[in-house]
mmCIF file of C-alpha atoms in Angstrom:
data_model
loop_
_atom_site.group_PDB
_atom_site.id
_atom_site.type_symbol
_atom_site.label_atom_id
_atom_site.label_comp_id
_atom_site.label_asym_id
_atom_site.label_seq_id
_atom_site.Cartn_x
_atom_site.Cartn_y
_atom_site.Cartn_z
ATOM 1 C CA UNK A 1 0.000 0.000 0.000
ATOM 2 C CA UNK A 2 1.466 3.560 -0.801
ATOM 3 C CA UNK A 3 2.231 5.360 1.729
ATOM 4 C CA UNK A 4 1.328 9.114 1.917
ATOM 5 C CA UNK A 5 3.315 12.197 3.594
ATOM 6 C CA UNK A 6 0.901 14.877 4.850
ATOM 7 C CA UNK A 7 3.318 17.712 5.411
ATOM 8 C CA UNK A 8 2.510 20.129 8.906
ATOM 9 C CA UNK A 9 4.469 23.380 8.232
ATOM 10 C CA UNK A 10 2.145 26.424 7.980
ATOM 11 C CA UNK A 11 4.027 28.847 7.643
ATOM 12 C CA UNK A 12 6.066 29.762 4.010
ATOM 13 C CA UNK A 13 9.342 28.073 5.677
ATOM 14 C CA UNK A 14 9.736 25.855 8.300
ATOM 15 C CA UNK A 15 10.482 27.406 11.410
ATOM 16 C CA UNK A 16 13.896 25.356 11.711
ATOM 17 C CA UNK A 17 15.360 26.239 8.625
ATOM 18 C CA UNK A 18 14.499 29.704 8.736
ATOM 19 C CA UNK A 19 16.554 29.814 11.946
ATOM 20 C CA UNK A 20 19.554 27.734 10.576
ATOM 21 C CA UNK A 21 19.324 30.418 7.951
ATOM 22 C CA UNK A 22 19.355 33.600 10.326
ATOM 23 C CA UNK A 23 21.930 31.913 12.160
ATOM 24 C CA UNK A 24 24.555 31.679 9.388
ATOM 25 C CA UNK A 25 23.893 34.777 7.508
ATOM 26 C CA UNK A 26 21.851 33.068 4.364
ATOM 27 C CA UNK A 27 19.014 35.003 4.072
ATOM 28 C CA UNK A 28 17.718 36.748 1.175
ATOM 29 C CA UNK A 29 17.300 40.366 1.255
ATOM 30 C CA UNK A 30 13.900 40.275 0.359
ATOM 31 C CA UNK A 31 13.516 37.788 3.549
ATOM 32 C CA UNK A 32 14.971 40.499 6.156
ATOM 33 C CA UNK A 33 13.397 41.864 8.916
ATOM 34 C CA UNK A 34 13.842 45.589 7.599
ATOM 35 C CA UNK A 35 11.876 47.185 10.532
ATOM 36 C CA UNK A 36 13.428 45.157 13.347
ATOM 37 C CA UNK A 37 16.385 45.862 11.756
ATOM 38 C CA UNK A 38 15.998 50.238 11.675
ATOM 39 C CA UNK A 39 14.553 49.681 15.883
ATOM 40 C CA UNK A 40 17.708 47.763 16.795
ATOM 41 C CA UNK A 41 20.401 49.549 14.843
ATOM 42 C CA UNK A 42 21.596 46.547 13.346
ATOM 43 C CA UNK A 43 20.777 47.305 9.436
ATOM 44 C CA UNK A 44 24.021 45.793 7.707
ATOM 45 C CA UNK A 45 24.770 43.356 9.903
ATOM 46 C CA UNK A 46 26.588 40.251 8.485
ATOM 47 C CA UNK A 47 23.690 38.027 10.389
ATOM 48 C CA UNK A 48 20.080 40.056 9.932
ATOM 49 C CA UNK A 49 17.122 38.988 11.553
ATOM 50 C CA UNK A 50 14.476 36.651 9.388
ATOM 51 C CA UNK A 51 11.066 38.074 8.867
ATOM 52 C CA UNK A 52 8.632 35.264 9.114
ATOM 53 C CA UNK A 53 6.430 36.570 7.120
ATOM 54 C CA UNK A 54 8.733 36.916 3.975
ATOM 55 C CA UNK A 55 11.176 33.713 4.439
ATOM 56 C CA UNK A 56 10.492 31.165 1.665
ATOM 57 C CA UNK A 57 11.967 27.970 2.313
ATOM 58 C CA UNK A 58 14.410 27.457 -0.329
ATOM 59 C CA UNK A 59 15.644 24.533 -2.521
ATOM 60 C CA UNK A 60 18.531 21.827 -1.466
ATOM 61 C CA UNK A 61 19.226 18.880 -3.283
ATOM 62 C CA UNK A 62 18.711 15.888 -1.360
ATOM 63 C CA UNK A 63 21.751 14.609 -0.145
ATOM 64 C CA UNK A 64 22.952 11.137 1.818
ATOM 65 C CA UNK A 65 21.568 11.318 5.507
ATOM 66 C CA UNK A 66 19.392 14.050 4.706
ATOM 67 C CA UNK A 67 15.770 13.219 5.897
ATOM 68 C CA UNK A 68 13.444 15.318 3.391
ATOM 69 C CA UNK A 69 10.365 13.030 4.645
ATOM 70 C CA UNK A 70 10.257 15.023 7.792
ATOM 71 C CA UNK A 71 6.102 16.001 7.855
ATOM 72 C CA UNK A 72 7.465 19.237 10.092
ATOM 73 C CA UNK A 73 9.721 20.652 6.991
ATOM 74 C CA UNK A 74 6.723 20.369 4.377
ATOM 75 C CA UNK A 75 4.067 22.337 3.746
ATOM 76 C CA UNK A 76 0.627 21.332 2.860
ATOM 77 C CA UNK A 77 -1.370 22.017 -0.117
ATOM 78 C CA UNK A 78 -3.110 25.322 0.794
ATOM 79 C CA UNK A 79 0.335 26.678 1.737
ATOM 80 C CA UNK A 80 1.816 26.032 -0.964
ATOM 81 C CA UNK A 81 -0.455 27.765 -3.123
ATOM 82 C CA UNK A 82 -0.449 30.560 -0.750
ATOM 83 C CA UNK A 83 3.292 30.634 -1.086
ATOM 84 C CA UNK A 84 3.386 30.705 -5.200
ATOM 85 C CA UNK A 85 0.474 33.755 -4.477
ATOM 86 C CA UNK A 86 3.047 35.901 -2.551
ATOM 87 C CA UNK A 87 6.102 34.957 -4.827
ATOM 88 C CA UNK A 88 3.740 36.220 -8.013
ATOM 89 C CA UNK A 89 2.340 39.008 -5.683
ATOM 90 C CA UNK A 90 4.813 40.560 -3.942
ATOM 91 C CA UNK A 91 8.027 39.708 -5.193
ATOM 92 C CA UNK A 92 7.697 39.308 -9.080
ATOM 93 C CA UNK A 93 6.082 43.080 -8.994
ATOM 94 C CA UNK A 94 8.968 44.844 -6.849
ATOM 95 C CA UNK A 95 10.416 47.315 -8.821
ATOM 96 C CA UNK A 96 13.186 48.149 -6.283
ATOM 97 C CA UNK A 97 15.654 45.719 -7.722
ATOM 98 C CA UNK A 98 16.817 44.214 -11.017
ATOM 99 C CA UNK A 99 14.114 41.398 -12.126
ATOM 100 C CA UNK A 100 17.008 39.085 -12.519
ATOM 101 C CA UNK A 101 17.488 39.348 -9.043
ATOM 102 C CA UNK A 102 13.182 38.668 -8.146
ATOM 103 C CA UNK A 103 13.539 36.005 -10.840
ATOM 104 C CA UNK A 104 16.582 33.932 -9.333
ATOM 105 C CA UNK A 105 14.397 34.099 -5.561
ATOM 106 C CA UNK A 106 11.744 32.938 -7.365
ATOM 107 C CA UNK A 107 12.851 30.404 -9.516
ATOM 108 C CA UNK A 108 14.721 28.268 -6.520
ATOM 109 C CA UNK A 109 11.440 29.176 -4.321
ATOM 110 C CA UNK A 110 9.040 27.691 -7.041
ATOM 111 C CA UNK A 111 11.758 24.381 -7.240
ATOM 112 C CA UNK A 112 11.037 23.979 -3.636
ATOM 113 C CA UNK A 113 7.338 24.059 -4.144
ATOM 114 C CA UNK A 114 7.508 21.385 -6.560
ATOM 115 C CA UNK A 115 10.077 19.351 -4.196
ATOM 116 C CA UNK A 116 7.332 19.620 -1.700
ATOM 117 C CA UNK A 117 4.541 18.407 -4.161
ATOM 118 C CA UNK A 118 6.551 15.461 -5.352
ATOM 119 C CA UNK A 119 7.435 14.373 -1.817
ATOM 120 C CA UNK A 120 3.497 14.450 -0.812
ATOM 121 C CA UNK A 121 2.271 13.417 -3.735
ATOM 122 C CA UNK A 122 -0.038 15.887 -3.618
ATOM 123 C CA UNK A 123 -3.002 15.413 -5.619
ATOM 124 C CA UNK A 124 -3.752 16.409 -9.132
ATOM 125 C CA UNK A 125 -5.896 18.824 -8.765
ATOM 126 C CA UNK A 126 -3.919 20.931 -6.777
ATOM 127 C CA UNK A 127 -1.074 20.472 -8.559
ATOM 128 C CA UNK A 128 -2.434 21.340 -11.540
ATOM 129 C CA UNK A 129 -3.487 24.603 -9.735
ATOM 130 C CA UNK A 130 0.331 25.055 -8.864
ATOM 131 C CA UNK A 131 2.091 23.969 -11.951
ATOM 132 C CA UNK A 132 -0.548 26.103 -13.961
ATOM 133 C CA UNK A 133 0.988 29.753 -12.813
ATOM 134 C CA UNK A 134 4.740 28.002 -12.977
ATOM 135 C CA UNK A 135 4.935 27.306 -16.358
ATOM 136 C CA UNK A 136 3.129 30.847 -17.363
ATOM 137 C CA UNK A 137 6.617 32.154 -15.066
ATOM 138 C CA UNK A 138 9.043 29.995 -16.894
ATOM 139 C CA UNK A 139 7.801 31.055 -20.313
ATOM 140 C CA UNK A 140 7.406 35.263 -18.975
ATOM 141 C CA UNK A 141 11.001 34.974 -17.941
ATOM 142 C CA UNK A 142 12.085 33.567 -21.039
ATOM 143 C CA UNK A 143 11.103 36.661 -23.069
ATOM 144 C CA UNK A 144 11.512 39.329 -20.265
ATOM 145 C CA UNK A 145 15.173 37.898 -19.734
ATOM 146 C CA UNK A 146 15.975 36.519 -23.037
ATOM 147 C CA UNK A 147 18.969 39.633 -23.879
ATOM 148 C CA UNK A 148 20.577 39.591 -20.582
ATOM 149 C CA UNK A 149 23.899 38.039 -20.376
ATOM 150 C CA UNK A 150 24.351 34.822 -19.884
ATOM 151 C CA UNK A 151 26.214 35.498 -16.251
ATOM 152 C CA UNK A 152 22.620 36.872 -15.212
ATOM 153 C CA UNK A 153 20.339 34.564 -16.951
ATOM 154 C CA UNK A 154 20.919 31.308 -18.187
ATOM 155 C CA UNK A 155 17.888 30.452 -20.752
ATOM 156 C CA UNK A 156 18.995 26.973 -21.242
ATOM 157 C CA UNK A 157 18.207 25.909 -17.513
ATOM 158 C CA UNK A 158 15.313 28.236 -18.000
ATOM 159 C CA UNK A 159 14.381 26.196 -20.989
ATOM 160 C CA UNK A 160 15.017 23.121 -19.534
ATOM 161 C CA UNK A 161 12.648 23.655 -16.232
ATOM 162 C CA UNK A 162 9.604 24.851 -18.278
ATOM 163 C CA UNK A 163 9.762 21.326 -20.320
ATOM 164 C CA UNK A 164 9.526 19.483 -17.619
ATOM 165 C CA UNK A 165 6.905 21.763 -15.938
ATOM 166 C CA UNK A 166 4.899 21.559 -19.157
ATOM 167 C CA UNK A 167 5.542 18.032 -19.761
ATOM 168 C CA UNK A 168 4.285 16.928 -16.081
ATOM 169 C CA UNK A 169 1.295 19.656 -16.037
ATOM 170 C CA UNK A 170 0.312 17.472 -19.383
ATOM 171 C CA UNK A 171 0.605 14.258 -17.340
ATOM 172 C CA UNK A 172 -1.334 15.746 -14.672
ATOM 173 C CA UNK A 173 -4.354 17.102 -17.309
ATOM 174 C CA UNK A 174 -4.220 13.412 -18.796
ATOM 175 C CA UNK A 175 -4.553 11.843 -15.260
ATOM 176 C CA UNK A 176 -7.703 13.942 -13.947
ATOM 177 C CA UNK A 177 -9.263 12.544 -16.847
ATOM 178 C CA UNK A 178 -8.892 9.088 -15.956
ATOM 179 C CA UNK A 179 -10.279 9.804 -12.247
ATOM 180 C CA UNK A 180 -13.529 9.086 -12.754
ATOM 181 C CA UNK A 181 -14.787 9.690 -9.612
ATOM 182 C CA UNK A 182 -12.413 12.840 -9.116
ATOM 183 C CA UNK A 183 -14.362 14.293 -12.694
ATOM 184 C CA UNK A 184 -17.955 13.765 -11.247
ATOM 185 C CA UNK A 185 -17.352 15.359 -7.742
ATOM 186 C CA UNK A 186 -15.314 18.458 -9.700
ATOM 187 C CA UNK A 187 -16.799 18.745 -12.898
ATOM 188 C CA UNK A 188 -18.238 22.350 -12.898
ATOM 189 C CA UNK A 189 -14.885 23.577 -11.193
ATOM 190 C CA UNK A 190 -12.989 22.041 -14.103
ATOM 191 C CA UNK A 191 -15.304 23.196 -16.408
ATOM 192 C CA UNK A 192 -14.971 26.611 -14.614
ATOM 193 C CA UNK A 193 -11.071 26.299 -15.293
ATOM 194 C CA UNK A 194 -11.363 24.632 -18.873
ATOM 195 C CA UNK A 195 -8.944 28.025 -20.385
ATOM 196 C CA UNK A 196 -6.834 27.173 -18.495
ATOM 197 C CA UNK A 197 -6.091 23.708 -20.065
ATOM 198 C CA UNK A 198 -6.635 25.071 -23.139
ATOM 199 C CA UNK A 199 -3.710 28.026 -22.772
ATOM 200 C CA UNK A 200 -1.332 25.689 -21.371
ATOM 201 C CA UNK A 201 -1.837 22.830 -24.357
ATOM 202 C CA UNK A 202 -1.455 25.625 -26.925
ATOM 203 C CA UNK A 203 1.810 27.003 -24.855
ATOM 204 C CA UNK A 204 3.457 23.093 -25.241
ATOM 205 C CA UNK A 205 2.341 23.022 -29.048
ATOM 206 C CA UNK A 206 4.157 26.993 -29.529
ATOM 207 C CA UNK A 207 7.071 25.944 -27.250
ATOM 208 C CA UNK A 208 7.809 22.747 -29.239
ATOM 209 C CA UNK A 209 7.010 24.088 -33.313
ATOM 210 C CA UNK A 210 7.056 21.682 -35.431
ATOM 211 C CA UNK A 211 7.736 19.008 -33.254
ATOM 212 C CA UNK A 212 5.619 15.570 -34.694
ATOM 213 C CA UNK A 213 5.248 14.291 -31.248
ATOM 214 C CA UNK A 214 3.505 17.659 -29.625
ATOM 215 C CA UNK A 215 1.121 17.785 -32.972
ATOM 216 C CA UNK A 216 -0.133 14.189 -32.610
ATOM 217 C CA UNK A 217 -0.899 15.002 -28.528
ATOM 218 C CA UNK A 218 -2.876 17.916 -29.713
ATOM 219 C CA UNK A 219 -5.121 16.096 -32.616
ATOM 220 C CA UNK A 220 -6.139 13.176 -29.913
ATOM 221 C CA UNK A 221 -7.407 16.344 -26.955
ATOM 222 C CA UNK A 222 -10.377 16.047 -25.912
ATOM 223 C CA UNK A 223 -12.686 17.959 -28.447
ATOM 224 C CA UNK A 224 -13.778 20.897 -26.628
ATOM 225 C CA UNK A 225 -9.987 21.513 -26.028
ATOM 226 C CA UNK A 226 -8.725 20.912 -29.385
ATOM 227 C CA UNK A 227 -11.124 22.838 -31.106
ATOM 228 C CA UNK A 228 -10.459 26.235 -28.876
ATOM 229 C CA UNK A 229 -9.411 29.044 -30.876
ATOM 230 C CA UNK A 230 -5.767 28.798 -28.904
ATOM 231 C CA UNK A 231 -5.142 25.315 -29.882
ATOM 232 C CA UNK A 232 -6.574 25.950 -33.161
ATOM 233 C CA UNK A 233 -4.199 28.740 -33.996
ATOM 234 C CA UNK A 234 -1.296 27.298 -32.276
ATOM 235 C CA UNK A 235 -1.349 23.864 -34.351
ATOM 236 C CA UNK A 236 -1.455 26.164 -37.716
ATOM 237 C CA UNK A 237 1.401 27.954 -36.123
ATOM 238 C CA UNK A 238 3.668 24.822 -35.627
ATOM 239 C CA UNK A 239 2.486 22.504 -38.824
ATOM 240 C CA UNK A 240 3.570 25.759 -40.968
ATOM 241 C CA UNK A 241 6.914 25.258 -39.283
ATOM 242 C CA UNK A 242 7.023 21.846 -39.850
ATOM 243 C CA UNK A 243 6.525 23.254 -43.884
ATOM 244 C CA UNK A 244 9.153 25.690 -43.363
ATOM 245 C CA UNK A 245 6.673 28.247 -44.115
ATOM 246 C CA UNK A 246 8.685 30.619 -41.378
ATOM 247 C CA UNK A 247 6.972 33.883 -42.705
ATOM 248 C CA UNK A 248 3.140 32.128 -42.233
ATOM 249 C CA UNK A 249 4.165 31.256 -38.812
ATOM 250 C CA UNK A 250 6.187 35.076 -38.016
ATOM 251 C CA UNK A 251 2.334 36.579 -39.740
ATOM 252 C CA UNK A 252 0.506 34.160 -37.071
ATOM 253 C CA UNK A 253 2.780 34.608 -33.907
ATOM 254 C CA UNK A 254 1.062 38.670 -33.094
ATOM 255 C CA UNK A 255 -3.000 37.004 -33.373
ATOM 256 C CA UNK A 256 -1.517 35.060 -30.321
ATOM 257 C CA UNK A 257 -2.592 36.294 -26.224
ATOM 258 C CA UNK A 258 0.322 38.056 -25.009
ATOM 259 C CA UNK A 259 1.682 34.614 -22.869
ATOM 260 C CA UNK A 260 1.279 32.406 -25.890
ATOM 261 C CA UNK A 261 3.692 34.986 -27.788
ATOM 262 C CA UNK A 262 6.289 34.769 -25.149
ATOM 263 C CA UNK A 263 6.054 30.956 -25.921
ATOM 264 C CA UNK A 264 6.198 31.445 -29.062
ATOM 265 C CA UNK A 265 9.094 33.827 -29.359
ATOM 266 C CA UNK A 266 11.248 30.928 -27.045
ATOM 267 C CA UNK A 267 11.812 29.353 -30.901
ATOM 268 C CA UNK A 268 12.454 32.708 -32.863
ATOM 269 C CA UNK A 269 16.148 32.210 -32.752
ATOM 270 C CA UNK A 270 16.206 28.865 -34.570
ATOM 271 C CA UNK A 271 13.573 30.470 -36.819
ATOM 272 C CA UNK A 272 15.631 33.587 -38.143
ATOM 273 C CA UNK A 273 18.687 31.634 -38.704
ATOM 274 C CA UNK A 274 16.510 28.827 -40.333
ATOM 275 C CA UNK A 275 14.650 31.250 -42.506
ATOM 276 C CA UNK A 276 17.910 33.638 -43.846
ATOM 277 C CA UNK A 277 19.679 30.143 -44.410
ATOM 278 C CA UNK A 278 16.608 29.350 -46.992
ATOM 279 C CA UNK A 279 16.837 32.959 -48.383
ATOM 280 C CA UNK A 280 20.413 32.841 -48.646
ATOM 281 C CA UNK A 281 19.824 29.906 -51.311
ATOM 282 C CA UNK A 282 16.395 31.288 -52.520
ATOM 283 C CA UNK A 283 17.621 34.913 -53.400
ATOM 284 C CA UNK A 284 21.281 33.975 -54.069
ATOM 285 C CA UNK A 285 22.288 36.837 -55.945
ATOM 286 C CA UNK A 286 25.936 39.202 -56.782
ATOM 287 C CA UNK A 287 24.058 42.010 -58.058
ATOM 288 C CA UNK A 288 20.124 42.302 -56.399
ATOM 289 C CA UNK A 289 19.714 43.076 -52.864
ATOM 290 C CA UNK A 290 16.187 42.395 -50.748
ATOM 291 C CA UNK A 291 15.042 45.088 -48.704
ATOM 292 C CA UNK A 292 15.703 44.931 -44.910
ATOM 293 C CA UNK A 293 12.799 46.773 -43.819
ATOM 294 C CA UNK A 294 10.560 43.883 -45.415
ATOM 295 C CA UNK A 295 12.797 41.690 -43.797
ATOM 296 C CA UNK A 296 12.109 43.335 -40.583
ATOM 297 C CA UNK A 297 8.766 42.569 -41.068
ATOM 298 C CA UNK A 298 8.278 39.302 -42.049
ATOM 299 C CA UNK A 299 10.796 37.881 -39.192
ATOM 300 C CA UNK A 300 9.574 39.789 -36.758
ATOM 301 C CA UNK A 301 12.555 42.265 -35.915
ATOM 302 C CA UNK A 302 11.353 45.134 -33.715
ATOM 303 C CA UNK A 303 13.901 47.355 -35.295
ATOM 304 C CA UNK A 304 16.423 47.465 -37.987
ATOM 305 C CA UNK A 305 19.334 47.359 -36.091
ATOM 306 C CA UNK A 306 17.972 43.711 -35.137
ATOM 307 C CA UNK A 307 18.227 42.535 -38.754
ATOM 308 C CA UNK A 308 21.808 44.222 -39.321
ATOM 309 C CA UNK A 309 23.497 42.454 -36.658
ATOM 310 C CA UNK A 310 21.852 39.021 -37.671
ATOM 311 C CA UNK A 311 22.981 39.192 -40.988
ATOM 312 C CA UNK A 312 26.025 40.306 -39.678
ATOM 313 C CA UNK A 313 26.478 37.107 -37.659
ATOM 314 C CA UNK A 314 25.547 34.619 -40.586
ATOM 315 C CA UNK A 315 27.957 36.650 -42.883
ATOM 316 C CA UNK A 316 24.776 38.524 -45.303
ATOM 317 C CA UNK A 317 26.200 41.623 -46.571
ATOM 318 C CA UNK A 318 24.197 44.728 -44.940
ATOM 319 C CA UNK A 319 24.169 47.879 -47.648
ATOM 320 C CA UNK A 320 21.815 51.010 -47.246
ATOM 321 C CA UNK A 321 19.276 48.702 -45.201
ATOM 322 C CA UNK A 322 19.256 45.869 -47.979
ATOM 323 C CA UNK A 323 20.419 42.045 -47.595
ATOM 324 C CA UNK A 324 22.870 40.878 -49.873
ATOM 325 C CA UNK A 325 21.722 37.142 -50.009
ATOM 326 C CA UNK A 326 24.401 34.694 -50.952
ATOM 327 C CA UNK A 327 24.810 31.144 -50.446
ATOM 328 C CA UNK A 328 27.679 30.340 -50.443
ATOM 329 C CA UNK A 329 28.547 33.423 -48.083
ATOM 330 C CA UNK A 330 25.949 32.134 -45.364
ATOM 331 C CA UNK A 331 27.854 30.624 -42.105
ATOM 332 C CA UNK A 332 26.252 27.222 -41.174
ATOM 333 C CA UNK A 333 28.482 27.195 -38.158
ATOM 334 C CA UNK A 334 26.301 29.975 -36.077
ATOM 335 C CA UNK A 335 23.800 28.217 -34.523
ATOM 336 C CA UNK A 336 21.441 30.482 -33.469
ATOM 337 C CA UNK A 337 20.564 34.097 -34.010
ATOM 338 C CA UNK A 338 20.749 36.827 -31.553
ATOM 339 C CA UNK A 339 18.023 36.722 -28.838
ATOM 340 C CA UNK A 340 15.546 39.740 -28.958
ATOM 341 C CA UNK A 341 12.730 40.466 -26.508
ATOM 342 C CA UNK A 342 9.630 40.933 -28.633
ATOM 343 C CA UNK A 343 7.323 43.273 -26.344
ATOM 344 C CA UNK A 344 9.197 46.663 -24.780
ATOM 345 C CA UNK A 345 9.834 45.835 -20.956
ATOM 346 C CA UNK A 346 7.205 48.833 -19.937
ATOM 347 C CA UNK A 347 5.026 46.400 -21.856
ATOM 348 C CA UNK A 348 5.955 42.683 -20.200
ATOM 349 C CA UNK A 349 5.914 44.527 -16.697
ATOM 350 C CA UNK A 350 2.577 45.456 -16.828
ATOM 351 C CA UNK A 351 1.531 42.633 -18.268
ATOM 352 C CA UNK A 352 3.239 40.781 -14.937
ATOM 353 C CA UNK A 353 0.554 40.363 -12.873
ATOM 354 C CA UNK A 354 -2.095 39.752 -15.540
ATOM 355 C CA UNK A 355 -0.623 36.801 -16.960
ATOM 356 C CA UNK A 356 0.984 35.220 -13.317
ATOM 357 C CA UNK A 357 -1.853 35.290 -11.812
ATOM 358 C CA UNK A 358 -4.284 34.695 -15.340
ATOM 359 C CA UNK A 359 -6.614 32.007 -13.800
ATOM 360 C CA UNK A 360 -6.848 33.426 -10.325
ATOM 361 C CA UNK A 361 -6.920 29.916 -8.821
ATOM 362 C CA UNK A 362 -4.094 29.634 -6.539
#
């Protein structure tokens, strides 16, 4: 018989580690007791005080004699998802620091929610209502952070955590269906939350373009899923890529909700290299040129500077704002093009909260 762990801890971190912490100076500064801090005189201190109403228990790898069973270090469901409300809340929305710096405290937070889940076993309702709002993070950061350096943000780790976010959520939707039971007791919520399912499908089928494996999941959803206008859209999207049709999918990508662009924008690297490589044997010419501005536009580039320093890096000749297109001057060995944020960051901060917190379940 399996045996279940119902975790005790009611508070955002267990009272023992958040002491451990204070104790040997490893708090974050957006876990500080600021006030306390100002009353005693102690504000710089090497060892500042926890506030218990900010410390997030943070991630550790299990290790050998390391009990991480321990009902008294875990928290329970409804903490949880009152702990991925604050992170999304009250962190993600600070505008007193860098967002690298909000995103790094909440990416190892959010691993320790899911350490939590998987050690519980929590049930798949709830985690659905948790994993939901982490993959919409994952794929916001991956846009919002995609120019920084790599020394700030690393995209392939960021890549690599939303697949297997989006990958489990998709376990998770296929499982509630098989719980009969589950279904009849819940039905009207999930019916409530049905957008939700459909936005996070579409995101897996934009996230993996062209990808054989992600079509063939979407054509066997449940109707009422796969015939939603994101699903619909995002399949056209991703078989176009499959035809290497790159300007019908760059002319589909802005019809796309703001989150399913950020997904969608996670491939646009591969796309402009794959797409100038084709031109590059498709216009192959010494003497005519193809303008840059219409270039601009059909890949997407937010600027012309963009498409200079592209064609740059694949070895196009750049003349009065007109590609010189030649094949045999293309450079297969650049793998990817340079990353560009698609929406202005005025734009992605406002549109924080909105898309974090989209299905106001948790």
């Amino acid at each position: 018989m399996t045996e279940y762990i119902q975790g005790t801890c009611l508070s955002m971190c267990p009272e023992k580690e958040r002491w451990v912490r204070e104790k040997n100076g490893l708090l974050h500064t957006f876990e500080i007791n600021e006030e306390e801090e100002e009353e005693e005189g102690t504000k710089g201190s090497k060892f500042p005080k926890a506030d218990p109403t900010k410390t997030v228990k943070c991630f550790n790898r299990p290790a050998a004699g390391l009990v991480t069973t321990d009902p008294n270090q875990l928290r329970p469901a409804p903490v949880l998802l009152s702990t991925v409300r604050y992170l999304f809340t009250k962190i993600a929305t600070r505008t007193d620091v860098d967002w690298t710096v909000a995103y790094d405290f909440i990416f190892d937070r959010l691993r320790c929610v899911r350490q939590d889940v998987a050690i519980q076993r929590i049930d798949t309702l709830t985690s659905i209502r948790l994993f939901e709002p982490i993959v919409r993070f994952l794929v916001y950061s991956a846009q919002r952070l995609c120019e920084r350096n790599i020394s700030e943000f690393n995209g392939k780790i960021n890549d690599q955590h939303l697949a297997e976010c989006t990958t489990h959520l998709l376990v998770l939707y296929d499982e509630s269906e098989k719980e009969e039971e589950e279904l009849e007791r819940a039905v009207e919520k999930l019916r409530l939350n049905n957008n939700n399912r459909q936005q996070m499908e579409a995101l897996y089928i934009l996230s993996n373009m062209g990808n054989t494996e992600a079509l063939t999941r979407a054509l066997q959803l449940p109707l009422d899923i796969r015939r939603s206008p994101d699903v619909q859209l995002s399949m056209k999207i991703s078989l176009a890529w499959y035809l290497k049709n790159y300007a019908r999918v760059c002319s589909s990508i802005p019809q796309l909700s703001p989150i399913l662009v950020c997904a969608a924008m996670t491939n646009i690297q591969k796309l402009r290299r794959a797409a100038l490589k084709i031109m590059s044997s498709g216009y192959n010419s010494k003497v005519l040129t193809f303008p840059g501005l219409k270039l601009q536009e059909l890949l997407l580039y937010n600027e012309i500077e963009r498409v200079r320093a592209d064609c740059t890096l694949f070895g196009l000749a750049f003349v009065e704002e007109n590609v010189s297109f030649q094949k045999a001057n293309f450079k297969d060995q650049v793998e990817l093009a340079h990353p560009q944020m698609y929406y202005t960051r005025h734009f992605l901060h406002d549109l924080l909260p909105r898309i974090l917190l989209e299905s106001n379940r948790i």
